[in-house]
Coordinates of C-alpha atoms in Angstrom, one line a residue:
Chain A
M9 CA 21.2 -21.6 13.2
R10 CA 18.1 -24.0 14.3
H11 CA 16.4 -20.6 14.9
A12 CA 17.4 -19.5 11.1
A13 CA 15.9 -23.2 10.2
A14 CA 12.7 -22.4 12.0
A15 CA 12.1 -19.3 10.5
V16 CA 12.0 -20.6 6.9
L17 CA 10.2 -23.7 7.8
R18 CA 7.0 -21.6 9.2
T19 CA 7.7 -19.6 5.7
V20 CA 6.0 -23.0 3.8
P21 CA 2.9 -22.8 4.4
T22 CA 2.7 -19.5 3.4
L23 CA 4.3 -20.1 0.6
L24 CA 1.9 -22.7 -0.4
G25 CA -1.6 -19.8 0.1
V26 CA 0.7 -17.5 -1.7
S27 CA 1.4 -20.0 -4.8
V28 CA -2.8 -21.1 -4.7
L29 CA -3.6 -17.8 -5.1
V30 CA -1.0 -16.9 -7.9
F31 CA -2.4 -19.6 -9.7
L32 CA -5.6 -19.1 -9.5
I33 CA -5.3 -15.6 -11.2
M34 CA -5.8 -17.2 -14.1
H35 CA -9.1 -18.9 -13.4
A36 CA -10.6 -16.7 -10.7
I37 CA -13.4 -16.0 -14.1
P38 CA -15.3 -17.5 -15.8
G39 CA -14.3 -18.2 -19.5
D40 CA -11.6 -19.8 -21.0
P41 CA -8.5 -17.8 -20.3
A42 CA -6.9 -18.5 -23.4
A43 CA -9.3 -16.9 -25.3
I44 CA -8.5 -14.0 -22.7
A45 CA -5.4 -14.6 -23.7
A46 CA -5.8 -14.4 -27.2
G47 CA -7.3 -10.9 -28.1
L48 CA -10.5 -10.5 -29.5
D49 CA -9.0 -11.2 -33.0
A50 CA -7.9 -14.5 -32.4
S51 CA -8.4 -17.0 -34.5
P52 CA -9.6 -20.8 -32.8
E53 CA -6.3 -22.1 -34.2
T54 CA -4.4 -19.4 -32.3
V55 CA -6.7 -20.2 -28.9
A56 CA -5.9 -23.9 -29.2
A57 CA -2.7 -23.5 -29.5
I58 CA -2.6 -21.6 -26.4
R59 CA -4.6 -23.3 -24.9
E60 CA -2.5 -26.6 -25.2
S61 CA 0.8 -24.4 -23.8
L62 CA -1.0 -23.0 -21.1
G63 CA -2.4 -27.2 -20.1
L64 CA -6.0 -26.2 -20.2
N65 CA -7.0 -29.7 -21.4
R66 CA -6.5 -31.1 -17.8
P67 CA -8.5 -31.0 -14.7
L68 CA -7.7 -28.6 -12.1
H69 CA -6.2 -30.1 -9.7
E70 CA -3.8 -32.1 -12.0
Q71 CA -3.0 -28.2 -13.1
F72 CA -1.8 -26.9 -10.3
G73 CA 0.0 -29.7 -9.2
A74 CA 2.1 -29.2 -12.4
F75 CA 1.9 -25.9 -12.1
L76 CA 3.8 -26.0 -8.5
S77 CA 6.0 -28.8 -9.4
R78 CA 7.6 -27.0 -12.4
T79 CA 7.6 -23.7 -10.2
L80 CA 9.5 -25.2 -7.9
R81 CA 12.1 -26.5 -10.5
G82 CA 12.3 -22.7 -11.5
D83 CA 9.8 -22.8 -14.7
F84 CA 7.1 -20.5 -14.7
G85 CA 6.2 -21.3 -18.2
V86 CA 6.2 -19.7 -21.5
S87 CA 4.8 -16.0 -22.1
I88 CA 2.3 -15.7 -24.8
R89 CA 3.3 -12.8 -26.0
T90 CA 6.8 -12.8 -26.4
G91 CA 7.1 -17.1 -26.2
R92 CA 10.3 -16.7 -24.4
P93 CA 10.4 -18.7 -21.3
V94 CA 9.0 -16.0 -18.1
I95 CA 12.3 -16.2 -16.2
E96 CA 14.6 -14.9 -18.3
E97 CA 12.1 -12.2 -18.6
V98 CA 12.1 -11.6 -14.9
A99 CA 16.0 -12.4 -14.8
A100 CA 16.6 -9.4 -17.2
R101 CA 14.1 -7.2 -15.0
M102 CA 14.6 -8.4 -12.0
P103 CA 18.5 -6.3 -11.2
Y104 CA 17.1 -2.9 -12.1
T105 CA 13.9 -3.1 -9.3
L106 CA 16.7 -4.8 -7.1
L107 CA 18.6 -2.0 -7.5
L108 CA 16.0 1.2 -7.0
S109 CA 14.6 -1.1 -3.7
V110 CA 18.0 -1.5 -2.4
A111 CA 19.8 2.0 -3.2
S112 CA 16.0 3.5 -2.1
V113 CA 16.3 2.2 1.3
V114 CA 19.3 3.0 2.0
L115 CA 18.6 6.5 1.4
A116 CA 15.5 6.2 3.7
A117 CA 18.0 4.9 6.1
L118 CA 19.7 8.5 6.4
V119 CA 17.7 10.8 6.4
G120 CA 14.5 8.8 8.2
V121 CA 16.8 7.7 10.8
T122 CA 18.6 11.2 11.3
A123 CA 15.0 12.4 11.3
G124 CA 13.9 10.8 13.7
V125 CA 16.7 11.3 16.1
V126 CA 16.9 15.2 15.6
A127 CA 12.5 14.9 16.2
A128 CA 13.0 12.4 19.2
V129 CA 15.5 14.9 20.4
R130 CA 13.3 18.0 20.1
H131 CA 10.1 16.3 21.2
Q132 CA 7.1 18.6 21.6
R133 CA 9.4 21.6 20.2
W134 CA 8.8 23.3 16.6
L135 CA 11.6 21.0 14.8
D136 CA 9.8 18.0 16.0
H137 CA 6.0 19.3 14.6
V138 CA 7.9 20.2 11.3
V139 CA 9.7 16.9 11.2
M140 CA 6.4 14.9 12.1
T141 CA 4.5 16.9 9.7
L142 CA 7.0 16.0 6.8
T143 CA 6.6 12.1 7.1
L144 CA 2.9 12.5 7.4
V145 CA 2.5 14.4 3.7
A146 CA 5.2 12.0 2.8
V147 CA 3.6 9.0 3.6
S148 CA 0.0 10.5 2.6
T149 CA 1.9 11.7 -1.4
P150 CA 0.9 9.1 -4.3
S151 CA 5.1 7.7 -5.1
Y152 CA 4.4 8.7 -9.4
W153 CA 2.5 12.1 -9.0
L154 CA 6.8 12.6 -6.2
A155 CA 7.9 11.4 -9.3
L156 CA 6.8 13.9 -11.7
M157 CA 7.3 16.5 -9.2
L158 CA 11.0 16.0 -9.2
M159 CA 11.1 15.3 -12.8
L160 CA 9.1 18.6 -13.8
V161 CA 11.7 20.6 -10.9
M162 CA 15.3 18.6 -12.1
A163 CA 15.0 17.9 -15.4
V164 CA 12.3 19.9 -16.8
W165 CA 12.7 23.1 -15.5
L166 CA 16.1 23.0 -14.6
G167 CA 17.7 20.3 -16.7
W168 CA 20.0 18.5 -14.1
L169 CA 19.4 15.3 -14.6
P170 CA 17.3 13.5 -17.6
A171 CA 14.3 12.9 -17.4
I172 CA 13.7 9.0 -18.6
G173 CA 15.3 5.9 -19.1
A174 CA 17.9 4.2 -16.8
A175 CA 21.5 4.1 -19.3
T176 CA 23.2 5.4 -16.9
P177 CA 23.6 5.7 -12.9
R178 CA 22.5 9.2 -13.8
H179 CA 19.3 8.0 -14.6
F180 CA 18.3 6.5 -11.1
V181 CA 18.5 9.6 -8.9
L182 CA 15.4 11.0 -9.0
P183 CA 13.5 7.5 -9.1
V184 CA 15.6 7.0 -5.6
L185 CA 14.9 10.4 -4.2
T186 CA 11.4 9.6 -5.2
L187 CA 11.1 6.4 -3.6
G188 CA 13.9 7.2 -0.6
L189 CA 12.3 10.5 0.3
Q190 CA 8.7 8.3 0.9
S191 CA 9.8 5.2 3.1
A192 CA 12.2 7.6 5.3
G193 CA 8.3 9.5 6.2
E194 CA 7.3 6.0 7.5
V195 CA 11.5 5.3 8.9
A196 CA 11.7 8.5 10.6
R197 CA 8.2 7.7 12.3
M198 CA 9.6 4.4 13.8
T199 CA 12.6 5.5 14.6
R200 CA 11.5 8.8 16.7
A201 CA 8.7 7.1 18.3
T202 CA 11.1 3.6 19.3
L203 CA 13.3 6.4 20.8
L204 CA 10.9 7.9 22.6
D205 CA 10.4 4.6 23.8
V206 CA 13.4 4.0 25.6
L207 CA 14.5 7.4 26.3
G208 CA 11.2 6.7 28.8
D209 CA 13.3 3.8 30.3
E210 CA 15.1 2.4 33.3
F211 CA 18.1 2.2 32.2
L212 CA 18.8 5.1 30.7
R213 CA 17.5 6.8 33.8
A214 CA 20.1 4.9 35.3
A215 CA 22.7 5.3 33.1
R216 CA 22.0 10.1 33.0
A217 CA 21.9 8.9 37.1
R218 CA 25.4 7.4 36.8
G219 CA 26.8 10.8 34.9
V220 CA 26.8 9.3 31.8
S221 CA 26.5 12.5 29.5
S222 CA 23.4 12.6 26.6
R223 CA 25.2 12.6 23.9
R224 CA 27.1 9.8 24.5
M225 CA 23.4 8.2 26.1
L226 CA 21.6 8.9 23.1
W227 CA 23.7 7.3 20.6
R228 CA 25.0 4.7 22.9
H229 CA 22.8 3.4 25.2
A230 CA 19.3 4.8 23.2
L231 CA 20.5 4.0 19.6
G232 CA 21.3 0.8 20.4
N233 CA 18.1 0.0 21.9
A234 CA 16.5 1.1 18.9
A235 CA 18.2 -0.2 16.0
V236 CA 16.2 -3.2 16.2
P237 CA 12.9 -2.1 15.7
I238 CA 14.7 -0.2 13.0
A239 CA 16.0 -2.3 11.7
T240 CA 13.1 -4.3 11.4
V241 CA 11.4 -1.9 9.3
L242 CA 14.1 -1.3 6.6
G243 CA 13.8 -4.9 6.2
L244 CA 10.4 -4.9 5.8
R245 CA 10.4 -2.0 3.8
I246 CA 13.3 -3.6 0.7
G247 CA 10.5 -5.7 0.6
G248 CA 7.7 -3.7 0.3
L249 CA 9.7 -1.2 -2.8
L250 CA 10.6 -4.6 -4.7
A251 CA 6.5 -4.1 -5.7
G252 CA 6.4 -0.1 -4.5
T253 CA 9.0 0.5 -7.4
V254 CA 6.6 0.0 -10.4
L255 CA 4.1 3.0 -10.4
V256 CA 8.0 5.2 -10.2
E257 CA 9.0 3.0 -12.9
S258 CA 6.5 3.7 -14.8
V259 CA 6.6 7.4 -14.8
F260 CA 11.3 6.6 -15.5
A261 CA 10.3 4.4 -18.1
I262 CA 12.5 2.2 -15.8
P263 CA 12.8 -1.4 -17.4
G264 CA 12.2 -3.1 -14.3
L265 CA 9.8 -5.8 -12.8
G266 CA 6.9 -3.8 -11.7
R267 CA 6.8 -2.5 -15.7
M268 CA 6.6 -5.4 -16.6
M269 CA 4.0 -7.3 -15.0
V270 CA 1.5 -3.7 -15.9
D271 CA 2.8 -4.4 -18.9
A272 CA 1.9 -8.8 -18.8
V273 CA -1.6 -7.9 -17.1
V274 CA -2.9 -4.4 -19.8
A275 CA -1.7 -8.0 -22.4
R276 CA -3.5 -10.2 -20.3
D277 CA -0.2 -12.5 -20.4
F278 CA -0.6 -15.3 -17.7
P279 CA 2.5 -16.9 -17.2
M280 CA 3.9 -13.6 -17.1
I281 CA 1.7 -12.0 -14.7
Q282 CA 2.4 -15.5 -12.2
G283 CA 5.9 -15.2 -12.9
G284 CA 6.0 -10.9 -12.0
V285 CA 3.9 -11.6 -8.6
L286 CA 4.8 -15.5 -7.5
V287 CA 8.7 -13.2 -7.7
V288 CA 7.9 -10.5 -5.7
A289 CA 5.5 -12.4 -3.2
T290 CA 8.2 -15.3 -2.6
S291 CA 10.9 -12.4 -2.4
Y292 CA 8.8 -10.4 0.5
V293 CA 8.0 -13.4 2.9
L294 CA 12.0 -14.3 2.6
I295 CA 13.3 -11.3 3.3
N296 CA 10.8 -11.1 6.1
A297 CA 11.6 -13.7 7.5
A298 CA 15.7 -13.0 7.5
T299 CA 14.4 -9.5 9.1
D300 CA 12.9 -11.6 11.8
V301 CA 16.2 -13.9 12.4
L302 CA 18.1 -11.3 11.9
A303 CA 17.0 -8.8 14.6
A304 CA 16.2 -12.1 16.6
R305 CA 20.1 -12.5 16.1
L306 CA 20.0 -8.9 17.1
D307 CA 17.9 -9.3 20.4
P308 CA 17.3 -12.3 22.4
R309 CA 15.0 -10.9 24.1
L310 CA 12.8 -11.8 20.4
R311 CA 13.8 -14.8 20.4
T312 CA 10.9 -18.0 20.5
Chain B
M1 CA -19.4 3.0 29.8
T2 CA -20.2 3.7 26.3
A3 CA -22.5 6.4 27.7
R4 CA -19.5 7.9 28.7
A5 CA -17.5 7.4 25.9
G6 CA -20.3 9.1 23.9
T7 CA -20.3 12.4 25.4
G8 CA -16.3 12.7 25.6
A9 CA -15.2 11.1 22.8
P10 CA -16.1 14.0 21.0
A11 CA -14.6 16.7 22.9
R12 CA -11.4 14.6 22.7
F13 CA -12.4 14.6 18.9
L14 CA -12.3 18.9 18.2
R15 CA -8.9 19.2 20.9
H16 CA -7.3 17.3 18.5
R17 CA -6.8 20.6 15.9
A18 CA -5.5 18.3 13.1
A19 CA -7.6 15.8 13.2
V20 CA -10.3 18.6 12.7
A21 CA -8.5 19.9 9.4
G22 CA -8.1 17.2 8.3
A23 CA -12.1 16.7 8.9
V24 CA -13.1 20.0 7.2
C25 CA -10.8 18.6 4.0
L26 CA -13.3 15.7 3.7
G27 CA -16.4 17.7 4.2
L28 CA -15.1 19.6 1.1
V29 CA -14.3 16.6 -0.5
V30 CA -17.6 15.7 0.0
I31 CA -19.3 18.4 -1.4
A32 CA -17.3 19.0 -4.2
A33 CA -18.0 15.2 -5.3
I34 CA -21.9 16.0 -4.4
G35 CA -22.1 19.3 -6.0
A36 CA -20.0 18.4 -8.8
P37 CA -22.4 19.1 -11.7
W38 CA -24.1 22.4 -10.1
L39 CA -20.0 23.3 -9.4
A40 CA -17.9 22.8 -12.4
P41 CA -17.2 24.6 -14.9
Y42 CA -17.6 22.5 -17.6
D43 CA -18.9 19.0 -19.1
P44 CA -15.7 16.8 -17.7
L45 CA -15.8 14.8 -21.1
V46 CA -16.2 17.1 -23.9
V47 CA -12.9 17.9 -25.9
D48 CA -12.0 20.7 -27.7
L49 CA -9.1 19.8 -29.5
A50 CA -8.7 23.4 -30.3
N51 CA -7.8 24.6 -26.9
N52 CA -5.4 21.5 -25.6
F53 CA -2.8 21.5 -23.2
A54 CA -3.7 25.6 -22.3
G55 CA -2.4 27.5 -18.6
P56 CA -4.5 28.5 -15.9
S57 CA -7.0 31.6 -17.5
A58 CA -10.2 32.8 -16.4
M59 CA -12.0 30.4 -18.3
H60 CA -10.5 27.1 -17.4
P61 CA -8.6 28.3 -14.0
L62 CA -6.8 24.9 -14.1
G63 CA -5.9 25.4 -17.5
T64 CA -6.5 22.1 -20.0
D65 CA -5.6 18.4 -20.6
Q66 CA -3.7 16.9 -24.0
L67 CA -7.5 17.0 -25.4
G68 CA -8.6 20.3 -24.5
R69 CA -10.6 19.3 -21.1
D70 CA -11.1 21.4 -18.2
T71 CA -9.2 19.8 -15.6
L72 CA -10.7 21.7 -12.7
S73 CA -14.3 19.7 -14.1
R74 CA -12.0 17.1 -14.6
L75 CA -10.8 17.4 -10.8
L76 CA -14.3 18.1 -9.4
F77 CA -15.9 15.3 -11.3
G78 CA -13.0 12.8 -10.1
A79 CA -13.7 12.5 -6.2
R80 CA -16.8 10.9 -6.8
V81 CA -14.6 8.3 -8.2
S82 CA -12.2 8.5 -5.5
L83 CA -14.2 8.5 -2.7
L84 CA -16.7 5.6 -4.7
L85 CA -14.5 3.3 -5.0
S86 CA -12.1 3.9 -1.6
V87 CA -15.6 4.2 0.2
G88 CA -16.9 1.5 -1.2
G89 CA -14.2 -1.4 -2.0
V90 CA -13.6 -0.7 2.0
L91 CA -17.3 -1.0 3.8
S92 CA -16.9 -3.7 1.5
A93 CA -13.5 -5.0 3.1
L94 CA -14.6 -4.5 6.4
A95 CA -17.6 -6.6 5.2
I96 CA -16.0 -9.3 5.2
G97 CA -12.8 -8.8 7.1
A98 CA -15.5 -8.6 9.8
T99 CA -16.8 -11.9 9.5
L100 CA -13.9 -13.5 9.1
G101 CA -12.0 -11.8 11.8
L102 CA -15.0 -12.4 14.4
A103 CA -15.2 -16.5 13.1
A104 CA -11.8 -17.0 14.4
A105 CA -11.6 -15.3 17.4
W106 CA -15.2 -16.5 18.4
A107 CA -15.1 -20.5 17.1
G108 CA -10.8 -20.8 18.0
G109 CA -9.2 -23.9 17.0
W110 CA -8.5 -24.7 13.5
T111 CA -11.1 -22.8 12.2
D112 CA -9.0 -19.4 14.0
R113 CA -5.8 -21.3 12.6
A114 CA -6.8 -21.1 8.8
I115 CA -7.8 -17.5 8.6
V116 CA -5.2 -16.4 10.2
W117 CA -3.4 -18.4 7.9
L118 CA -5.5 -17.1 5.3
V119 CA -4.5 -13.0 6.2
D120 CA -0.9 -13.8 6.3
V121 CA -1.3 -15.7 2.6
L122 CA -2.9 -12.3 1.4
L123 CA -0.4 -9.5 3.5
S124 CA 2.4 -11.5 1.6
F125 CA 1.6 -9.5 -1.1
P126 CA 3.4 -6.5 -0.7
D127 CA 1.9 -2.6 -1.0
I128 CA -0.1 -2.5 -4.5
L129 CA 1.0 -6.2 -5.2
L130 CA -2.2 -7.8 -4.4
A131 CA -4.5 -5.6 -5.9
I132 CA -2.4 -5.6 -9.3
A133 CA -3.0 -9.5 -8.9
V134 CA -6.9 -9.2 -8.4
I135 CA -6.9 -6.7 -12.1
A136 CA -4.6 -9.2 -13.7
A137 CA -7.2 -11.9 -13.2
L138 CA -10.4 -9.8 -13.6
G139 CA -9.2 -7.8 -16.2
P140 CA -9.0 -3.0 -15.8
G141 CA -12.0 -1.4 -15.3
T142 CA -13.9 0.0 -12.1
G143 CA -15.8 -2.6 -10.9
S144 CA -12.7 -5.2 -11.1
T145 CA -10.7 -1.5 -9.1
L146 CA -13.4 -1.6 -6.4
V147 CA -12.5 -5.8 -5.3
A148 CA -9.0 -5.1 -5.9
V149 CA -9.4 -2.1 -2.9
A150 CA -11.8 -4.2 -1.0
A151 CA -8.6 -6.7 -1.9
Y152 CA -6.2 -4.7 -0.3
A153 CA -8.1 -4.2 3.0
V154 CA -9.7 -6.8 3.8
P155 CA -6.7 -8.3 5.7
T156 CA -5.9 -5.9 7.6
C157 CA -9.8 -5.6 8.4
A158 CA -9.4 -9.0 9.6
R159 CA -6.7 -9.0 11.9
V160 CA -7.8 -5.5 13.5
V161 CA -11.2 -7.1 14.1
R162 CA -10.1 -11.2 14.8
A163 CA -7.8 -8.9 17.6
S164 CA -10.4 -6.9 19.9
A165 CA -12.8 -9.6 19.7
L166 CA -9.8 -11.8 21.0
T167 CA -10.2 -10.1 24.3
A168 CA -13.6 -9.6 23.8
V169 CA -14.4 -13.1 23.8
G170 CA -12.2 -14.0 27.1
R171 CA -14.7 -11.8 29.5
D172 CA -17.0 -13.0 32.1
S173 CA -19.7 -11.6 30.3
V174 CA -19.1 -13.6 28.1
V175 CA -18.0 -16.6 29.4
A176 CA -21.5 -16.2 32.0
A177 CA -23.8 -15.1 28.9
R178 CA -22.1 -18.7 27.1
A179 CA -22.7 -20.2 30.2
L180 CA -26.9 -19.1 30.6
G181 CA -27.8 -20.6 26.8
A182 CA -27.6 -17.2 24.6
S183 CA -27.5 -17.6 20.9
T184 CA -23.9 -17.2 19.2
L185 CA -25.4 -14.4 17.3
W186 CA -26.5 -12.5 20.4
I187 CA -24.0 -12.5 22.6
I188 CA -21.2 -11.6 19.3
R189 CA -23.4 -8.4 18.7
K190 CA -24.1 -7.5 22.3
H191 CA -21.0 -8.0 24.1
V192 CA -18.2 -9.0 21.3
W193 CA -19.0 -6.6 18.3
P194 CA -19.4 -3.5 20.3
L195 CA -15.5 -4.1 21.6
C196 CA -14.4 -4.2 18.4
V197 CA -16.1 -0.4 17.1
S198 CA -13.9 1.9 18.2
P199 CA -10.3 -0.1 17.2
V200 CA -12.6 -0.4 13.9
V201 CA -13.7 2.9 13.2
A202 CA -10.1 4.0 13.4
Q203 CA -8.8 1.7 11.7
T204 CA -11.0 1.8 8.5
T205 CA -10.4 5.8 8.5
V206 CA -6.6 5.0 8.2
L207 CA -7.3 2.3 5.4
L208 CA -9.9 4.8 3.8
G209 CA -6.8 7.2 3.2
K210 CA -4.6 3.9 1.7
A211 CA -7.3 3.0 -0.5
V212 CA -7.6 6.2 -2.0
L213 CA -4.1 6.0 -3.2
V214 CA -4.2 2.3 -4.3
A215 CA -7.0 3.1 -6.5
S216 CA -5.8 6.5 -7.5
G217 CA -2.0 3.9 -8.7
L218 CA -4.1 1.6 -10.8
S219 CA -6.3 3.8 -13.1
F220 CA -2.4 5.9 -12.8
L221 CA -1.1 2.4 -14.4
G222 CA -3.8 2.1 -16.8
L223 CA -5.2 -0.5 -14.5
G224 CA -7.7 0.7 -12.6
V225 CA -10.4 3.3 -14.0
Q226 CA -10.6 3.7 -17.8
P227 CA -10.6 6.5 -19.9
P228 CA -12.3 8.5 -20.4
E229 CA -13.9 8.3 -17.2
P230 CA -12.1 11.2 -14.7
E231 CA -10.3 9.7 -12.2
W232 CA -7.5 11.6 -10.5
G233 CA -5.0 8.7 -11.0
A234 CA -5.7 8.6 -14.8
M235 CA -5.2 12.3 -15.0
L236 CA -2.0 11.6 -14.7
S237 CA -1.2 8.8 -16.3
R238 CA -0.1 11.3 -19.0
G239 CA 1.6 13.1 -16.6
R240 CA 5.2 13.2 -18.5
D241 CA 3.5 15.3 -21.0
L242 CA 1.4 17.5 -19.0
T243 CA 4.9 18.3 -17.2
R244 CA 6.2 19.7 -20.5
T245 CA 3.4 21.7 -21.3
A246 CA 0.9 21.8 -18.8
P247 CA 2.2 21.7 -15.7
L248 CA -0.7 22.7 -13.8
G249 CA -2.8 19.6 -15.2
A250 CA -0.1 17.4 -13.3
F251 CA 0.8 19.9 -9.8
A252 CA -3.3 19.7 -9.0
P253 CA -4.8 15.8 -9.2
G254 CA -1.6 15.2 -7.0
V255 CA -2.4 17.9 -4.3
A256 CA -5.9 16.2 -5.0
I257 CA -4.9 13.0 -3.9
T258 CA -2.5 14.0 -1.3
L259 CA -4.9 15.6 0.7
V260 CA -7.4 13.3 0.9
A261 CA -4.8 10.6 1.9
L262 CA -3.6 12.7 4.4
S263 CA -6.6 14.1 5.6
F264 CA -8.5 10.2 6.2
S265 CA -5.3 9.4 7.7
L266 CA -5.3 13.3 10.0
V267 CA -9.2 11.7 11.5
G268 CA -8.3 8.1 11.4
D269 CA -5.4 9.0 14.6
G270 CA -7.7 11.5 15.9
L271 CA -10.8 9.1 16.3
R272 CA -8.2 6.6 17.5
D273 CA -6.8 8.9 20.4
A274 CA -10.6 10.2 21.2
L275 CA -11.7 6.9 21.0
D276 CA -9.3 4.9 22.2
P277 CA -8.3 7.3 25.6
K278 CA -5.8 4.8 27.4
R279 CA -3.3 4.5 24.7

């Protein structure tokens, strides 16, 4: 419990820095953000109204103070484009992105751990080389292209699954397959590396000397000890996918958080961008902190 | 020691077959990028609407896109953009990251804590998010993409340089040079930086592969290189239409991106093993 509280406290300086950077998105370039957001053919009145609504008339440090205090109260401002509160839009989009991330990590865990165990058991044999090559290709492939190729084969050629949209659970099969298989590459590499590490350890040699069967040794002793690093990678992946889904959401026209941010960047809708980036980065930091706490609970050696 | 690493490292790298394959592949891409004006059968920007979404033929080996532009020519010219963005972005990041990392390791104390904090903050934006935030501030475009790629790579560069520099700063040679009153910059140049070079070279190469993915991803989203400029990710931004009409046009740019990203990470792994045989 004390460990968990300390972990949360440690994120405070980081999150403060994140909020400064997010605040600066609107102020990084010289010029009037209100004029940029309003677009080229906006009337002076529109620009003035946007400037007023963004609070740009006040000095920078006062603006940041106001930004921080209302953000902490869960108020991310009002979208320039739609006039609706940003938090409502984020709340409407979040479930899609969250579902994609969590489902993809579950798939990545199943495929990745299996592939990693197989590679480690067959270390330096051809199956190991095949798995390692595949994982390297998986992490080097652009996710949106993998998505397009899966769409081409499964939806266009075979007609088994719908190509775009998010209406039914079937619509999520291809996006989850894309992100899950790609993340599985990373999980498999990590699983293999930790297993190989553990398999060389003293206590396993001792267990073998005691006559423990090699199957029991692999599943119980080796995987048990590899569980913490694997769980850590999976935790990091969930947070990373909150942003990583953006490219795949774009291919499959899924109205998630990533798609929202891209549309907002194109429209120069600053409050919307800031809300989206802040929510994703904060979630990422908190998920990572939670992963650390969990890892320390499972493995006393990691406690600081 | 440096001399032995100099003679031994190339031999060790050449024994690494996957890394050599990656290096050959990158060499071919560089040739394609430099030779694009002579190798490409067509002007990558010339529109031929009568011939749009054409399949592969003798005239257009990889077919044409939605505006009838030759896919092979756009692929060849796209190699220039991808390489320039990734190499330019990562080298800029290295200049900034190395300065930060060296300053943190050398000064220690509050300077170190401040720089570590900055790196942690930058690493709090997962995946492509920091790059998107940079584009959000600067607006879409090729120049912004370069800055976005650099911002993506800075924290990793700073981390690697700081870690290697920290071990160097504690060495007897550095302590002795300090005691003798050598200037800070001279000690860093002669005794600290040389120890950072191997990890930096390996890590930078791996980062180049990731930078290709980030730059093309931004362009795919319409936030990076803008049309009609030929860029691999941007060529896929109409990919959904291509899958139905000219699948090869959607296939080829992705293969190019994957090959370059894969080659960079293979070469990076090979360099790491060759330059640091202890690991």
